[in-house]
Short mmCIF file of C-alpha atoms and ligand atoms in Angstrom, two decimals:
data_model
loop_
_atom_site.label_atom_id
_atom_site.label_comp_id
_atom_site.label_asym_id
_atom_site.label_seq_id
_atom_site.Cartn_x
_atom_site.Cartn_y
_atom_site.Cartn_z
CA MET A 1 257.52 -22.15 83.15
CA LYS A 2 253.89 -23.10 82.44
CA ARG A 3 253.34 -26.46 81.31
CA PHE A 4 250.52 -28.17 79.18
CA ASP A 5 249.37 -31.61 77.74
CA LEU A 6 250.62 -32.98 74.63
CA LYS A 7 247.33 -32.32 72.96
CA TYR A 8 247.63 -28.66 73.48
CA TYR A 9 251.03 -28.65 71.93
CA VAL A 10 250.09 -30.62 68.82
CA ASP A 11 246.86 -29.03 68.20
CA GLY A 12 248.47 -25.47 68.75
CA LEU A 13 251.21 -26.31 66.16
CA LYS A 14 248.85 -27.85 63.44
CA ALA A 15 246.67 -24.67 63.89
CA GLN A 16 249.82 -22.75 63.25
CA ASN A 17 249.32 -20.72 66.49
CA ASN A 18 252.51 -18.75 67.21
CA VAL A 19 251.95 -18.37 70.92
CA ILE A 20 251.86 -22.22 71.01
CA LEU A 21 255.08 -22.60 68.87
CA ALA A 22 256.55 -20.43 71.56
CA GLN A 23 255.77 -22.57 74.41
CA ALA A 24 256.50 -25.64 72.45
CA ILE A 25 260.08 -24.47 71.64
CA THR A 26 260.63 -23.54 75.52
CA LEU A 27 259.47 -27.14 76.36
CA VAL A 28 262.16 -28.37 74.19
CA GLU A 29 264.67 -26.30 75.64
CA SER A 30 264.05 -27.18 78.97
CA LYS A 31 266.54 -29.07 80.96
CA ARG A 32 263.94 -31.01 83.26
CA VAL A 33 263.87 -34.81 82.34
CA GLU A 34 259.98 -34.88 82.29
CA ASP A 35 259.83 -31.86 79.78
CA GLN A 36 262.72 -33.61 77.70
CA LYS A 37 260.32 -36.71 77.51
CA MET A 38 257.41 -34.79 76.59
CA ALA A 39 259.37 -32.75 74.10
CA ASP A 40 260.23 -35.96 72.46
CA GLN A 41 256.68 -37.25 72.24
CA LEU A 42 255.71 -34.05 70.77
CA LEU A 43 258.55 -34.18 68.13
CA ASN A 44 257.41 -37.69 67.21
CA GLU A 45 253.91 -36.91 66.95
CA VAL A 46 254.29 -33.78 64.74
CA ILE A 47 257.00 -34.44 62.63
CA GLN A 48 255.65 -35.70 59.54
CA ASP A 49 253.38 -32.86 59.34
CA SER A 50 256.00 -30.35 58.40
CA THR A 51 255.87 -28.03 55.52
CA PRO A 52 258.44 -28.36 52.64
CA SER A 53 260.84 -25.80 53.70
CA ILE A 54 264.24 -23.98 53.14
CA ARG A 55 266.56 -23.44 56.08
CA VAL A 56 268.97 -20.68 55.81
CA GLY A 57 271.91 -20.15 58.12
CA ILE A 58 273.50 -16.86 58.33
CA THR A 59 276.73 -16.10 60.06
CA GLY A 60 279.11 -13.30 60.02
CA THR A 61 281.21 -11.06 62.57
CA PRO A 62 279.18 -8.91 65.00
CA GLY A 63 278.19 -5.87 63.65
CA VAL A 64 278.12 -6.93 59.91
CA GLY A 65 274.54 -6.24 59.64
CA LYS A 66 272.89 -10.11 60.10
CA SER A 67 269.72 -8.60 62.17
CA SER A 68 269.10 -5.73 59.90
CA PHE A 69 269.64 -8.04 56.85
CA ILE A 70 267.26 -10.57 58.31
CA GLU A 71 264.44 -7.76 58.92
CA GLY A 72 264.45 -6.73 55.27
CA PHE A 73 265.08 -10.04 53.60
CA GLY A 74 262.51 -11.68 55.64
CA THR A 75 259.92 -9.12 54.92
CA TYR A 76 260.78 -9.38 51.28
CA LEU A 77 260.36 -13.31 51.57
CA ILE A 78 256.88 -12.63 52.96
CA ASP A 79 256.13 -10.37 50.18
CA GLN A 80 256.78 -13.36 48.14
CA GLY A 81 254.31 -15.28 50.12
CA LYS A 82 256.52 -17.25 52.64
CA LYS A 83 255.99 -17.60 56.36
CA VAL A 84 259.42 -16.73 57.80
CA ALA A 85 260.82 -18.06 61.28
CA VAL A 86 264.00 -16.60 62.44
CA LEU A 87 266.08 -18.25 65.14
CA ALA A 88 269.24 -17.00 66.95
CA ILE A 89 271.62 -19.23 68.15
CA ASP A 90 274.74 -18.63 70.34
CA PRO A 91 276.66 -21.75 71.53
CA SER A 92 279.42 -19.23 73.13
CA SER A 93 276.50 -18.18 75.52
CA GLN A 94 278.47 -14.83 75.73
CA ARG A 95 275.50 -12.73 74.65
CA THR A 96 273.95 -10.44 77.08
CA GLY A 97 270.39 -9.62 77.57
CA GLY A 98 270.98 -6.32 75.98
CA SER A 99 272.03 -7.57 72.62
CA ILE A 100 269.01 -9.93 72.55
CA LEU A 101 266.82 -6.78 73.22
CA GLY A 102 268.60 -4.81 70.66
CA ASP A 103 267.79 -7.58 68.11
CA LYS A 104 264.09 -7.50 68.73
CA THR A 105 264.28 -3.89 68.00
CA ARG A 106 266.38 -4.24 65.26
CA MET A 107 263.89 -6.73 63.53
CA GLU A 108 260.94 -4.75 64.48
CA THR A 109 258.77 -4.83 61.29
CA LEU A 110 259.28 -8.44 61.06
CA SER A 111 258.67 -9.39 64.71
CA ARG A 112 255.17 -7.49 64.32
CA HIS A 113 254.38 -9.45 61.05
CA PRO A 114 251.75 -12.04 61.48
CA MET A 115 253.79 -14.16 58.96
CA ALA A 116 256.77 -14.18 60.78
CA TYR A 117 258.11 -15.74 64.15
CA ILE A 118 261.38 -14.50 65.56
CA ARG A 119 262.92 -16.43 68.40
CA PRO A 120 265.93 -14.62 70.09
CA SER A 121 268.49 -16.71 71.47
CA ALA A 122 268.11 -18.45 74.69
CA SER A 123 271.64 -19.63 74.56
CA GLY A 124 272.36 -21.55 77.64
CA ASN A 125 273.43 -25.32 77.21
CA THR A 126 277.08 -25.66 76.38
CA LEU A 127 279.02 -28.89 76.14
CA GLY A 128 280.32 -28.17 72.74
CA GLY A 129 277.05 -27.01 71.79
CA VAL A 130 275.76 -30.26 71.46
CA ASN A 131 272.65 -30.13 73.47
CA ASN A 132 271.65 -27.12 71.57
CA ARG A 133 268.01 -27.35 70.80
CA THR A 134 267.98 -25.22 67.78
CA ARG A 135 267.41 -28.15 65.46
CA GLU A 136 264.42 -29.31 67.37
CA ALA A 137 263.02 -25.66 67.01
CA VAL A 138 263.63 -25.36 63.38
CA LEU A 139 261.46 -28.76 63.32
CA LEU A 140 258.73 -27.33 65.29
CA CYS A 141 258.65 -23.98 63.27
CA GLU A 142 258.13 -25.93 60.14
CA VAL A 143 255.25 -27.79 61.77
CA ALA A 144 253.61 -24.67 62.37
CA GLY A 145 253.63 -23.85 58.66
CA PHE A 146 257.06 -21.78 58.62
CA ASP A 147 258.70 -22.56 55.41
CA ALA A 148 261.69 -20.14 55.28
CA ILE A 149 263.51 -20.87 58.42
CA ILE A 150 266.69 -18.61 59.31
CA VAL A 151 269.24 -19.28 61.75
CA GLU A 152 271.52 -16.42 62.74
CA THR A 153 274.69 -16.78 64.55
CA VAL A 154 277.66 -14.70 65.58
CA GLY A 155 280.35 -15.90 63.83
CA VAL A 156 282.77 -17.21 66.56
CA GLY A 157 284.47 -20.44 67.26
CA GLN A 158 282.53 -23.51 66.22
CA SER A 159 279.11 -21.85 65.91
CA GLU A 160 279.51 -22.13 61.97
CA THR A 161 279.76 -25.81 61.80
CA LEU A 162 277.20 -26.44 64.08
CA VAL A 163 274.59 -23.99 62.21
CA ASN A 164 275.80 -25.51 58.81
CA ASN A 165 274.90 -29.14 60.35
CA MET A 166 271.25 -27.82 60.67
CA VAL A 167 270.58 -25.68 57.57
CA ASP A 168 270.31 -26.40 54.05
CA PHE A 169 272.02 -23.13 52.90
CA PHE A 170 274.75 -21.51 54.49
CA LEU A 171 275.19 -17.83 53.96
CA LEU A 172 278.32 -16.11 55.11
CA MET A 173 277.84 -12.11 55.50
CA ILE A 174 280.73 -9.81 55.29
CA GLN A 175 281.18 -6.20 54.95
CA PRO A 176 283.24 -4.22 51.97
CA GLY A 177 286.80 -4.42 52.55
CA SER A 178 290.17 -4.48 51.25
CA GLY A 179 291.76 -7.42 49.80
CA ASP A 180 293.96 -7.74 53.30
CA ASP A 181 290.56 -7.94 55.09
CA LEU A 182 289.21 -10.56 52.99
CA GLN A 183 292.22 -12.65 53.58
CA GLY A 184 291.20 -12.45 57.32
CA ILE A 185 288.33 -14.67 56.84
CA LYS A 186 289.05 -18.05 57.50
CA LYS A 187 289.26 -20.47 54.53
CA GLY A 188 287.19 -23.31 56.18
CA ILE A 189 284.16 -20.99 56.62
CA MET A 190 284.40 -19.57 53.13
CA GLU A 191 284.71 -23.24 51.61
CA MET A 192 281.68 -24.06 53.75
CA ALA A 193 279.52 -21.40 52.54
CA HIS A 194 276.90 -21.75 49.78
CA GLY A 195 276.81 -18.08 49.25
CA ILE A 196 278.76 -14.74 50.44
CA VAL A 197 276.76 -11.74 50.98
CA ILE A 198 278.62 -8.47 50.92
CA ASN A 199 276.24 -6.05 53.08
CA LYS A 200 276.67 -2.57 53.19
CA ALA A 201 276.97 -1.96 49.61
CA ASP A 202 275.78 1.42 49.97
CA GLY A 203 277.03 4.95 49.98
CA ASP A 204 280.56 5.43 50.33
CA GLN A 205 281.23 1.87 50.55
CA ALA A 206 279.28 0.77 47.41
CA LYS A 207 282.47 0.82 45.18
CA LEU A 208 284.39 -0.81 47.67
CA ALA A 209 281.99 -3.61 47.91
CA ARG A 210 282.04 -4.09 43.97
CA GLN A 211 285.96 -4.42 44.28
CA SER A 212 285.21 -6.70 47.13
CA LYS A 213 283.00 -8.85 45.21
CA LYS A 214 285.57 -9.21 42.41
CA ASP A 215 288.55 -10.06 44.49
CA LEU A 216 286.41 -12.72 46.38
CA LEU A 217 285.44 -14.43 43.43
CA SER A 218 289.16 -14.83 41.98
CA ALA A 219 289.68 -15.82 45.63
CA LEU A 220 287.17 -18.59 45.51
CA HIS A 221 288.39 -19.55 42.01
CA LEU A 222 291.34 -21.14 43.68
CA PHE A 223 289.37 -23.70 45.86
CA ALA A 224 288.78 -27.05 44.66
CA ALA A 225 285.14 -27.57 43.42
CA SER A 226 282.69 -28.70 45.75
CA GLU A 227 281.41 -32.38 45.55
CA THR A 228 277.94 -31.00 45.31
CA GLY A 229 279.00 -29.31 41.99
CA TRP A 230 277.67 -25.92 43.59
CA SER A 231 280.27 -23.19 43.53
CA THR A 232 280.02 -20.32 46.07
CA GLN A 233 278.31 -17.36 44.80
CA VAL A 234 278.86 -13.73 45.78
CA GLU A 235 276.12 -11.16 45.84
CA LEU A 236 275.89 -7.47 47.09
CA CYS A 237 273.29 -6.08 49.27
CA SER A 238 272.42 -3.19 51.56
CA ALA A 239 270.15 -3.83 54.33
CA LEU A 240 269.77 -0.11 54.99
CA GLU A 241 268.48 0.71 51.53
CA LYS A 242 266.87 -2.79 51.17
CA THR A 243 268.72 -3.62 47.88
CA GLY A 244 269.75 -7.01 46.69
CA PHE A 245 267.11 -8.91 48.47
CA GLU A 246 266.00 -10.38 45.30
CA SER A 247 269.31 -11.53 43.92
CA VAL A 248 270.14 -13.24 47.47
CA TRP A 249 266.74 -15.02 47.08
CA GLN A 250 267.63 -16.12 43.47
CA MET A 251 271.03 -17.58 44.55
CA ILE A 252 269.35 -19.59 47.46
CA ALA A 253 266.29 -20.78 45.29
CA SER A 254 268.52 -21.90 42.52
CA PHE A 255 270.82 -24.02 45.10
CA GLN A 256 267.70 -25.47 46.31
CA LYS A 257 266.36 -26.24 42.91
CA GLU A 258 269.81 -27.81 41.88
CA MET A 259 270.11 -30.00 44.88
CA ILE A 260 266.68 -31.18 44.69
CA SER A 261 267.11 -32.27 41.06
CA ASN A 262 270.49 -33.90 41.98
CA GLY A 263 269.01 -35.71 44.84
CA LEU A 264 271.59 -34.10 47.19
CA PHE A 265 269.00 -31.89 49.16
CA TYR A 266 267.35 -34.64 51.13
CA GLN A 267 270.39 -36.78 51.26
CA ASN A 268 271.97 -33.91 53.17
CA ARG A 269 268.98 -33.58 55.47
CA SER A 270 269.23 -37.49 56.26
CA ASP A 271 272.98 -36.85 57.03
CA GLN A 272 272.32 -34.07 59.34
CA ASN A 273 269.84 -36.47 61.24
CA LEU A 274 272.39 -38.97 61.65
CA THR A 275 274.58 -36.32 63.07
CA TRP A 276 272.03 -35.06 65.19
CA PHE A 277 270.99 -38.50 66.49
CA GLU A 278 274.97 -39.36 67.26
CA ASP A 279 275.17 -36.01 69.08
CA ARG A 280 271.82 -36.89 71.40
CA VAL A 281 272.95 -40.24 71.97
CA ASN A 282 276.59 -39.22 72.91
CA PHE A 283 275.16 -36.46 75.24
CA GLY A 284 272.45 -38.65 76.84
CA ILE A 285 275.26 -41.48 77.54
CA LEU A 286 277.58 -38.86 79.14
CA GLN A 287 274.78 -37.52 81.06
CA GLN A 288 273.67 -40.88 82.54
CA LEU A 289 277.31 -41.85 83.24
CA ALA A 290 277.86 -38.60 85.05
CA ASP A 291 274.44 -38.72 87.05
CA GLN A 292 275.64 -42.60 88.29
CA PRO A 293 276.38 -42.15 92.03
CA HIS A 294 279.50 -44.50 92.23
CA LEU A 295 281.02 -43.13 89.11
CA LYS A 296 280.37 -39.42 90.41
CA ALA A 297 282.28 -40.41 93.68
CA LEU A 298 285.05 -42.00 92.07
CA ARG A 299 285.46 -39.34 89.82
CA GLN A 300 285.68 -36.62 92.45
CA GLU A 301 288.03 -38.63 94.31
CA LEU A 302 290.32 -39.11 91.18
CA GLU A 303 289.96 -35.21 90.24
CA LEU A 304 291.26 -34.62 93.82
CA LYS A 305 294.22 -36.77 93.45
CA VAL A 306 295.24 -35.40 89.80
CA LYS A 307 294.82 -31.93 91.36
CA GLN A 308 297.06 -32.43 94.11
CA ASN A 309 299.52 -34.56 92.05
CA GLU A 310 299.09 -37.81 93.91
CA LEU A 311 297.93 -39.51 90.64
CA SER A 312 298.86 -39.04 87.06
CA VAL A 313 296.39 -38.24 84.52
CA SER A 314 297.05 -41.62 82.61
CA LYS A 315 296.38 -43.56 85.86
CA ALA A 316 293.29 -41.91 87.05
CA THR A 317 292.00 -42.20 83.42
CA ILE A 318 292.60 -45.95 83.63
CA GLU A 319 291.12 -46.21 86.84
CA MET A 320 287.94 -44.34 86.06
CA LEU A 321 287.35 -46.42 82.78
CA ASP A 322 287.85 -49.64 84.43
CA ARG A 323 285.17 -48.82 86.66
CA VAL A 324 282.97 -47.58 83.75
CA LYS A 325 283.62 -51.09 81.96
CA GLN A 326 282.78 -52.84 85.46
CA LEU A 327 279.47 -51.05 85.73
CA LEU A 328 278.47 -52.12 82.00
CA ALA A 329 279.44 -55.40 81.88
N1 GTP B 401 275.49 1.50 55.91
C1 GTP B 401 275.01 0.22 56.40
N2 GTP B 401 274.60 0.18 57.69
C2 GTP B 401 274.31 -1.10 57.85
C3 GTP B 401 273.62 -1.93 57.10
N3 GTP B 401 273.16 -3.17 57.77
C4 GTP B 401 273.48 -2.91 59.06
N4 GTP B 401 274.03 -1.67 59.25
C5 GTP B 401 274.37 -1.10 60.40
O1 GTP B 401 275.26 -1.89 61.16
C6 GTP B 401 275.03 -1.91 62.59
C7 GTP B 401 275.18 -3.48 62.98
O2 GTP B 401 273.95 -4.08 62.54
P1 GTP B 401 273.24 -5.22 62.65
O3 GTP B 401 272.25 -5.66 62.10
O4 GTP B 401 273.17 -5.22 64.55
O5 GTP B 401 274.64 -6.38 62.66
P2 GTP B 401 274.40 -7.97 63.47
O6 GTP B 401 275.44 -8.58 62.25
O7 GTP B 401 273.32 -8.49 63.62
O8 GTP B 401 275.10 -7.60 65.03
P3 GTP B 401 275.32 -8.79 65.93
O9 GTP B 401 273.90 -9.59 66.27
O10 GTP B 401 275.75 -8.03 67.24
O11 GTP B 401 276.26 -9.87 65.47
C8 GTP B 401 273.86 -1.36 62.82
O12 GTP B 401 274.35 -0.09 63.41
C9 GTP B 401 273.21 -0.96 61.52
O13 GTP B 401 272.70 0.00 61.26
C10 GTP B 401 273.72 -1.51 55.59
O14 GTP B 401 273.38 -2.45 54.65
N5 GTP B 401 274.47 -0.57 55.57
MG1 MG B 402 272.26 -9.67 65.19
#
């Protein structure tokens, strides 16, 4: 990776240069300690300069049409005068290079648009996804003038919660299906979603999609009202026929308006900052401890003993934590 000085990144972001934005995100994603230091300096320097924005997370099972939707919807937003950044996140890091390439071609129009920036998933870092740099990437995009940030994630495991913690509006995308299919959607995810979009509401499936909407709305009725006062909306769309984008945008825009007026919009972002801070501190502490030579040696020794049944897990844990305590005293 090519490295530059701080001023290069700062000026480039302020000049809304997409090439330098990409380089800045690469810097932020780098695991090298010096790079991380510079990334933090960069974030400190530029964060005040970010544009007011809307951050939208989109989740849904593979093949539901997220990328196709973002291609069309992103173009629609650009026509409304927005600058659109798309970030893909994949904490499971199972995704192959082929799929990322597939995404690029699926968002062909958008990726070539000067008002758009697309960052296919660099995936990578695990540890519960804690070290994921997508939050920082969102901020950098905003500094570079993007005011609609879309984060796409495959709906597996904990990725939904992770994304929900870094966006304003959380959108769940599903396909038309029978009531039985709808019951398969995890309740937690449904409750988390601010909006549910039924994609592929076209051709043979248009009728089924309308029925799904009815079923969903009555299912949602049974949920307790959210503390924010917002109730989950359901919209139909077809990424293929490019229909429904306007109602999806209306839904997001009215959510934002309502949350700004009741004060919850920025409160939610502050809460997210707190979570972000905690994640980073926890991660940093663990990393420093893991790098500590004495602890490393002891840990390896204890791991071996546990593996060979020479020591119980509780005894090994106590010994390990005692050593940590001694070190910190
Ligand atoms: N009929 C119809 N097909 C669609 C629509 N949107 C997407 N598809 C098709 O569904 C398939 C999957 O679309 P993608 O956009 O790649 O879905 P995805 O959710 O991004 O998939 P992953 O990134 O693999 O999770 C493709 O073959 C699309 O052409 C739609 O509105 N109607
Ligand atoms: Mg996709």
